[in-house]
Amino acid sequence: MIKRVRSWWGGQAKQAEPDIAPDNIPEHVAIIMDGNGRWAKRLGMPRIMGHQNGMKAVKRATIAADDLGIKYLTMYAFSTENWTRPKEEVDFLMRLPQEFLSIELDELIEKNVQIRMMGHGELLPSHTRQALEEGIERTKHNTGLVLNFALNYGSRLEMTEAMKRLGARIEAGELKAEEITPELIDQNLLSAGMPDPDLLIRTSGELRISNFMLWQIAYSELWFTDIFWPEFTKDHLLQAVAEYQRRTRRYGGLK
Ligand code: FPP
């Protein structure tokens, strides 16, 4: 429930932090960080400034998620379709993981954050891959929040690759078609080992999923906001989690 603080003149002045029940925190929150370009354009700046400020919002969301006790935070940072953007924009986006980690890695290590990457890393430029590999290596024993970057990620490609792998095992006689189960499919996705997202957030007012974790979000609660990603603060995460806590998850059953 959102508590409203009354101002001295009796009107509703500002929103206080919503009440969050500590026993119902989503374990896995996934975010489609959208609206960087529009945010920059609105301020008369080049699109890349939106991405630069989007990186700062990644930091805010990470700290807020960690404070709340969220265990997995997956951020959609670059899709398999984003390569079609102008080269300068792609190059800029590919430098952000390095920049982010060069600024934030020590603090993330201090906070026991574990960095992971979900996507086709082999197709990333070597400088991007190396920065991520270093972040992943240096945090691999951490036991706190898992900060999972979806980079060069696309759900259809992920599922296609999983099907090819299972098909090859059938061809090799190692697996029978009837032995394929949802759990086996889970194990062959890039998100293997992580729980499905409980809450999916998308910023910028777009109401679509854009090829993001299509299998894994089967029963996720969806939360959309009109704000652009660079504007995202702890308060937005709290609003999303408060709304999540107001929902009844039925997984197709009855309550
Ligand atoms: C979509 O907004 C956003 C992206 C394609 C990139 C998201 C990347 C970041 C927020 C920075 C990631 C930081 C790290 C550390 C990896 P858009 O540009 O499509 O916005 P628009 O729809 O307004 O054009």
Coordinates of C-alpha atoms and ligand atoms in Angstrom, one line a residue:
M1 CA 0.0 0.0 0.0
I2 CA 1.4 3.4 -0.9
K3 CA 1.4 5.7 2.2
R4 CA 0.8 9.3 1.4
V5 CA 2.4 12.0 3.6
R6 CA 0.2 14.9 4.4
S7 CA 1.8 18.3 4.0
W8 CA 1.3 21.2 6.5
W9 CA -1.5 22.6 4.4
G10 CA -3.3 19.3 4.5
G11 CA -2.9 18.3 0.9
Q12 CA -1.1 15.2 -0.4
A13 CA 2.4 16.4 -0.7
K14 CA 4.7 13.5 -1.8
Q15 CA 4.7 9.8 -1.9
A16 CA 6.4 8.1 1.0
E17 CA 8.0 4.7 0.5
P18 CA 5.4 2.0 0.0
D19 CA 5.1 -0.7 2.7
I20 CA 7.0 -3.8 1.6
A21 CA 6.3 -7.2 3.4
P22 CA 9.8 -8.7 4.0
D23 CA 8.4 -12.2 3.7
N24 CA 7.1 -11.8 0.1
I25 CA 10.1 -10.3 -1.8
P26 CA 10.3 -11.6 -5.4
E27 CA 13.3 -13.9 -5.6
H28 CA 14.1 -13.0 -9.3
V29 CA 13.3 -9.6 -10.8
A30 CA 14.0 -9.2 -14.6
I31 CA 14.0 -5.7 -16.2
I32 CA 13.6 -4.6 -19.8
M33 CA 15.5 -1.3 -19.6
D34 CA 13.7 0.7 -22.3
G35 CA 13.5 4.4 -23.2
N36 CA 17.2 5.5 -23.1
G37 CA 17.0 7.1 -26.5
R38 CA 13.7 8.9 -25.9
W39 CA 15.0 10.2 -22.5
A40 CA 18.1 11.7 -24.2
K41 CA 16.1 13.1 -27.1
R42 CA 13.6 14.8 -24.8
L43 CA 16.6 16.6 -23.2
G44 CA 18.1 17.5 -26.6
M45 CA 21.0 15.1 -26.2
P46 CA 22.4 12.3 -28.4
R47 CA 20.9 8.8 -27.8
I48 CA 24.1 7.5 -26.4
M49 CA 23.7 9.9 -23.4
G50 CA 20.6 7.9 -22.6
H51 CA 22.6 4.8 -22.5
Q52 CA 25.3 6.5 -20.4
N53 CA 22.6 7.5 -17.9
G54 CA 20.9 4.2 -18.2
M55 CA 24.2 2.7 -16.8
K56 CA 23.8 4.8 -13.7
A57 CA 20.2 3.5 -13.3
V58 CA 21.7 0.0 -13.5
K59 CA 23.7 0.8 -10.4
R60 CA 20.7 2.3 -8.6
A61 CA 18.6 -0.7 -9.4
T62 CA 21.3 -3.1 -8.2
I63 CA 21.8 -1.4 -4.9
A64 CA 18.0 -1.2 -4.4
A65 CA 17.5 -4.8 -5.3
D66 CA 20.3 -5.9 -2.9
D67 CA 18.9 -3.8 -0.1
L68 CA 15.4 -5.3 -0.6
G69 CA 16.8 -8.9 -0.4
I70 CA 16.1 -9.8 -4.1
K71 CA 18.3 -12.8 -5.0
Y72 CA 18.5 -12.5 -8.8
L73 CA 18.4 -9.3 -10.9
T74 CA 18.4 -9.9 -14.7
M75 CA 18.9 -6.8 -16.8
Y76 CA 18.2 -6.8 -20.6
A77 CA 21.2 -4.8 -21.8
F78 CA 21.5 -5.8 -25.4
S79 CA 19.3 -8.1 -27.6
T80 CA 20.3 -10.2 -30.5
E81 CA 18.3 -7.7 -32.6
N82 CA 20.1 -4.6 -31.3
W83 CA 23.0 -5.2 -33.7
T84 CA 20.9 -3.5 -36.4
R85 CA 21.3 -0.1 -34.7
P86 CA 23.9 2.4 -36.0
K87 CA 27.4 1.2 -35.5
E88 CA 28.3 4.2 -33.2
E89 CA 25.5 3.3 -30.9
V90 CA 26.4 -0.4 -30.9
D91 CA 30.0 0.4 -30.2
F92 CA 29.0 2.7 -27.3
L93 CA 26.7 0.0 -25.8
M94 CA 29.5 -2.5 -26.1
R95 CA 31.8 -0.3 -24.1
L96 CA 29.3 0.2 -21.2
P97 CA 29.9 -3.2 -19.4
Q98 CA 33.7 -2.3 -19.2
E99 CA 32.9 1.2 -18.0
F100 CA 30.4 0.0 -15.5
L101 CA 32.7 -2.7 -14.1
S102 CA 35.7 -0.4 -14.0
I103 CA 33.7 2.0 -11.8
E104 CA 31.6 -0.4 -9.8
L105 CA 33.3 -3.8 -9.5
D106 CA 35.0 -3.1 -6.2
E107 CA 31.8 -2.0 -4.5
L108 CA 29.9 -4.9 -6.0
I109 CA 32.5 -7.3 -4.6
E110 CA 32.2 -5.6 -1.2
K111 CA 28.4 -6.1 -1.4
N112 CA 28.9 -9.8 -2.2
V113 CA 27.2 -9.4 -5.6
Q114 CA 27.8 -12.2 -8.1
I115 CA 28.0 -11.1 -11.7
R116 CA 26.7 -13.4 -14.5
M117 CA 26.0 -13.0 -18.2
M118 CA 23.3 -14.6 -20.2
G119 CA 23.6 -14.5 -23.9
H120 CA 25.8 -15.3 -26.9
G121 CA 29.0 -13.9 -25.4
E122 CA 31.2 -15.4 -28.2
L123 CA 29.8 -12.8 -30.6
L124 CA 30.6 -9.8 -28.4
P125 CA 33.7 -7.7 -29.1
S126 CA 36.7 -9.1 -27.2
H127 CA 37.0 -6.0 -24.9
T128 CA 33.4 -6.4 -23.8
R129 CA 33.8 -10.1 -23.2
Q130 CA 37.0 -9.7 -21.3
A131 CA 35.6 -7.1 -19.0
L132 CA 32.6 -9.4 -18.3
E133 CA 34.7 -12.5 -17.8
E134 CA 36.9 -10.6 -15.3
G135 CA 33.7 -9.4 -13.4
I136 CA 32.3 -13.0 -13.5
E137 CA 35.6 -14.5 -12.4
R138 CA 36.2 -12.1 -9.5
T139 CA 32.7 -12.5 -8.1
K140 CA 32.1 -16.2 -8.8
H141 CA 32.4 -17.1 -5.1
N142 CA 30.1 -14.3 -3.9
T143 CA 26.8 -15.5 -2.4
G144 CA 24.7 -12.3 -2.4
L145 CA 22.6 -10.8 -5.2
V146 CA 23.2 -12.4 -8.6
L147 CA 23.4 -9.5 -11.1
N148 CA 22.7 -11.2 -14.5
F149 CA 23.3 -9.2 -17.6
A150 CA 21.4 -10.4 -20.7
L151 CA 23.8 -9.3 -23.4
N152 CA 23.4 -10.4 -27.0
Y153 CA 20.4 -12.3 -25.7
G154 CA 17.3 -13.3 -27.6
S155 CA 14.7 -15.8 -26.3
R156 CA 14.0 -17.4 -29.7
L157 CA 17.6 -18.0 -30.4
E158 CA 18.1 -19.4 -26.9
M159 CA 15.2 -21.8 -27.5
T160 CA 16.4 -22.7 -31.0
E161 CA 19.8 -23.6 -29.6
A162 CA 18.2 -25.6 -26.8
M163 CA 16.1 -27.6 -29.3
K164 CA 19.2 -28.2 -31.5
R165 CA 21.1 -29.6 -28.6
L166 CA 18.3 -31.9 -27.5
G167 CA 17.7 -32.9 -31.2
A168 CA 21.4 -33.8 -31.5
R169 CA 21.2 -35.9 -28.3
I170 CA 18.2 -37.8 -29.8
E171 CA 20.1 -38.3 -33.1
A172 CA 23.0 -39.7 -31.1
G173 CA 20.7 -42.1 -29.3
E174 CA 21.4 -40.6 -25.9
L175 CA 17.9 -39.3 -25.4
K176 CA 14.4 -40.3 -26.4
A177 CA 11.9 -37.7 -27.5
E178 CA 9.4 -38.8 -24.8
E179 CA 12.1 -38.0 -22.2
I180 CA 11.9 -34.3 -22.9
T181 CA 10.4 -32.5 -20.0
P182 CA 9.9 -28.9 -19.0
E183 CA 12.8 -29.4 -16.5
L184 CA 15.1 -30.7 -19.2
I185 CA 14.2 -27.7 -21.4
D186 CA 15.0 -25.4 -18.4
Q187 CA 18.4 -27.0 -18.0
N188 CA 19.2 -26.3 -21.7
L189 CA 18.3 -22.6 -21.6
L190 CA 20.9 -19.9 -20.9
S191 CA 19.1 -19.2 -17.6
A192 CA 19.8 -22.8 -16.4
G193 CA 20.2 -22.9 -12.6
M194 CA 18.2 -19.7 -12.0
P195 CA 14.6 -19.6 -10.8
D196 CA 12.1 -18.1 -13.3
P197 CA 11.5 -14.4 -12.8
D198 CA 8.8 -13.6 -10.3
L199 CA 8.5 -10.1 -11.5
L200 CA 9.2 -8.6 -14.9
I201 CA 9.5 -4.8 -15.2
R202 CA 9.5 -2.8 -18.4
T203 CA 10.1 0.9 -18.5
S204 CA 9.2 3.5 -21.2
G205 CA 5.5 2.8 -21.6
E206 CA 5.9 0.0 -24.2
L207 CA 3.7 -2.9 -23.5
R208 CA 5.6 -5.8 -25.1
I209 CA 8.1 -8.5 -24.2
S210 CA 10.6 -8.0 -27.1
N211 CA 12.0 -11.6 -27.2
F212 CA 12.9 -11.6 -23.6
M213 CA 12.8 -14.8 -21.5
L214 CA 9.7 -16.0 -23.2
W215 CA 9.8 -19.5 -21.7
Q216 CA 10.9 -18.3 -18.2
I217 CA 8.2 -15.6 -17.8
A218 CA 5.3 -18.0 -18.2
Y219 CA 4.0 -17.1 -14.7
S220 CA 5.9 -13.9 -14.0
E221 CA 4.0 -10.9 -12.7
L222 CA 4.4 -8.0 -15.2
W223 CA 4.8 -4.4 -14.2
F224 CA 5.0 -1.6 -16.7
T225 CA 5.8 2.0 -16.1
D226 CA 5.8 5.1 -18.4
I227 CA 9.1 6.4 -17.0
F228 CA 12.2 6.1 -19.1
W229 CA 15.0 3.8 -17.9
P230 CA 17.5 6.5 -17.0
E231 CA 14.9 7.9 -14.6
F232 CA 14.5 4.6 -12.7
T233 CA 15.2 4.9 -9.0
K234 CA 14.8 2.8 -5.9
D235 CA 11.3 4.2 -5.5
H236 CA 10.2 2.7 -8.8
L237 CA 11.5 -0.7 -7.7
L238 CA 9.7 -0.4 -4.4
Q239 CA 6.5 0.5 -6.3
A240 CA 6.9 -2.5 -8.5
V241 CA 7.5 -4.8 -5.6
A242 CA 4.6 -3.3 -3.6
E243 CA 2.3 -4.0 -6.6
Y244 CA 3.7 -7.5 -6.9
Q245 CA 2.8 -8.1 -3.3
R246 CA -0.8 -7.0 -3.9
R247 CA -1.2 -9.6 -6.7
T248 CA -2.4 -13.2 -6.1
R249 CA -0.3 -15.7 -8.0
R250 CA -2.4 -18.7 -9.0
Y251 CA -0.3 -20.4 -11.6
G252 CA -3.4 -21.5 -13.5
G253 CA -5.0 -22.9 -10.4
L254 CA -7.6 -21.5 -8.0
K255 CA -7.0 -19.6 -4.8
Ligands
FPP1 C1 16.7 0.3 -24.8 O1 16.4 1.6 -24.9 C2 17.9 0.1 -24.2 C3 19.0 -0.6 -24.7 C4 19.0 -1.2 -26.0 C5 20.3 -0.6 -24.0 C6 20.1 -0.8 -22.5 C7 21.4 -0.6 -21.9 C8 21.6 0.1 -20.7 C9 20.5 0.6 -19.9 C10 23.0 0.2 -20.1 C11 23.5 -1.1 -19.8 C12 24.6 -1.0 -18.8 C13 25.4 -2.0 -18.6 C14 26.3 -1.9 -17.4 C15 25.5 -3.2 -19.4 P1 16.3 2.4 -26.3 O2 17.6 2.9 -26.6 O3 15.8 1.4 -27.3 O4 15.3 3.5 -26.0 P2 14.3 4.1 -27.1 O5 13.2 3.1 -27.2 O6 13.8 5.3 -26.3 O7 15.0 4.5 -28.3

